Amino acid sequence: ETGVTQSPTHLIKTRGQQVTLRCSSQSGHNTVSWYQQALGQGPQFIFQYYREEENGRGNFPPRFSGLQFPNYSSELNVNALELDDSALYLCASSLDRRAGYGYTFGSGTRLTVV
Amino acid sequence: GIQVEQSPPDLILQEGANSTLRCNFSDSVNNLQWFHQNPWGQLINLFYIPSGTKQNGRLSATTVATERYSLLYISSSQTTDSGVYFCAVVPDQGAQKLVFGQGTRLTINP
């Protein structure tokens, strides 16, 4: 079985630009959760998607949006990038909607906003 | 919201030493997990332990839910144990999400 794959691994964007990050779920998993990890901090929950619907959201502004596709892969979109958006973005897939249960994390996308 | 505090923030040990990492949380939880973040950024689940004690090889964990803390023990440390260890909880009340502590950075020197 394949794990969780995130792309790209690294990305540099300019303030004000838009970015799309991608996550391929582990085979058979129908739930994807996204987390933002600033340097030296623990990950923070952005949102979760279950069967293509948003199923919970953390304290992030609307310029953070997402999609989940019929094959359960997912995208995280961030508009109007700010310097503070620089972080490691992690996704986790699971078969269970309950937070944390059976999570498989990817290695993340490191976004740098300049 | 719930607060999760981990201590110590940094720990430097020689290979072969034992270590204890602590996680305090401010409210009741229905899920507590320990993760190890490897050098490539991936979070690897070590234990799902909302209460009680579990052991897996050189690692063990204990959660005392009534006193709102959890401990992760690493015995006979190896250099491959280096990395950041996170405690994460799901609160009983409120949004269903993993809330992470700030982590403990463990460095094992040969």
Coordinates of N, CA and C in Angstrom, one line a residue, chain B residues 25 29-34 45-55 60-65 69-72 87-89:
Chain B
F25 N -2.0 18.6 30.0 CA -3.1 19.2 29.3 C -4.1 19.8 30.3
V29 N -9.8 14.9 27.9 CA -9.6 14.6 26.5 C -10.1 13.2 26.3
N30 N -10.5 12.9 25.0 CA -10.9 11.5 24.6 C -9.9 10.8 23.8
N31 N -8.8 11.5 23.5 CA -7.7 10.9 22.7 C -6.4 11.6 23.0
L32 N -5.4 10.9 23.2 CA -4.1 11.4 23.4 C -3.1 10.6 22.7
Q33 N -2.2 11.2 21.9 CA -1.3 10.5 21.1 C 0.1 11.1 21.2
W34 N 1.1 10.2 21.1 CA 2.5 10.7 21.0 C 3.0 10.4 19.6
N45 N 3.2 8.1 14.4 CA 2.5 7.8 15.6 C 3.2 6.8 16.4
L46 N 3.4 7.1 17.7 CA 4.1 6.1 18.6 C 3.1 5.4 19.5
F47 N 2.2 6.2 20.1 CA 1.2 5.6 21.0 C -0.1 6.3 20.8
Y48 N -1.2 5.6 20.9 CA -2.5 6.1 21.1 C -2.8 5.7 22.6
I49 N -2.9 6.7 23.5 CA -2.9 6.4 24.9 C -3.7 7.4 25.7
P50 N -5.1 7.4 25.6 CA -5.9 8.3 26.4 C -5.9 8.0 27.9
S51 N -5.5 6.8 28.2 CA -5.3 6.5 29.6 C -4.5 5.2 29.7
G52 N -3.9 4.9 30.9 CA -3.2 3.7 31.1 C -1.8 3.7 30.7
T53 N -1.2 2.6 30.5 CA 0.2 2.4 30.2 C 0.3 1.4 29.0
K54 N 1.2 1.8 28.1 CA 1.5 0.9 26.9 C 3.0 0.8 26.8
Q55 N 3.5 -0.3 26.2 CA 4.9 -0.4 25.9 C 5.1 -0.9 24.5
S60 N 7.8 3.4 26.1 CA 6.6 3.2 26.9 C 6.0 4.5 27.2
A61 N 4.7 4.5 27.4 CA 3.9 5.7 27.7 C 2.9 5.4 28.8
T62 N 2.7 6.5 29.6 CA 1.6 6.4 30.7 C 0.8 7.7 30.6
T63 N -0.5 7.5 30.7 CA -1.4 8.7 30.8 C -2.2 8.6 32.0
V64 N -2.2 9.6 32.9 CA -3.1 9.7 34.1 C -4.1 10.7 33.7
A65 N -5.2 10.3 33.2 CA -6.2 11.2 32.7 C -6.8 12.1 33.8
Y69 N -2.1 14.4 32.7 CA -0.7 14.4 32.2 C -0.4 13.1 31.6
S70 N 0.6 13.1 30.7 CA 1.1 11.9 30.1 C 2.6 11.9 30.1
L71 N 3.2 10.8 30.1 CA 4.7 10.6 30.1 C 5.1 9.7 29.0
L72 N 6.2 10.0 28.3 CA 6.8 9.1 27.3 C 8.2 8.8 27.8
C87 N 3.2 15.6 21.7 CA 2.0 15.1 22.3 C 0.8 15.8 21.7
A88 N -0.3 15.1 21.4 CA -1.4 15.7 20.8 C -2.7 15.1 21.4
V89 N -3.7 16.0 21.7 CA -4.9 15.6 22.3 C -6.1 16.0 21.5

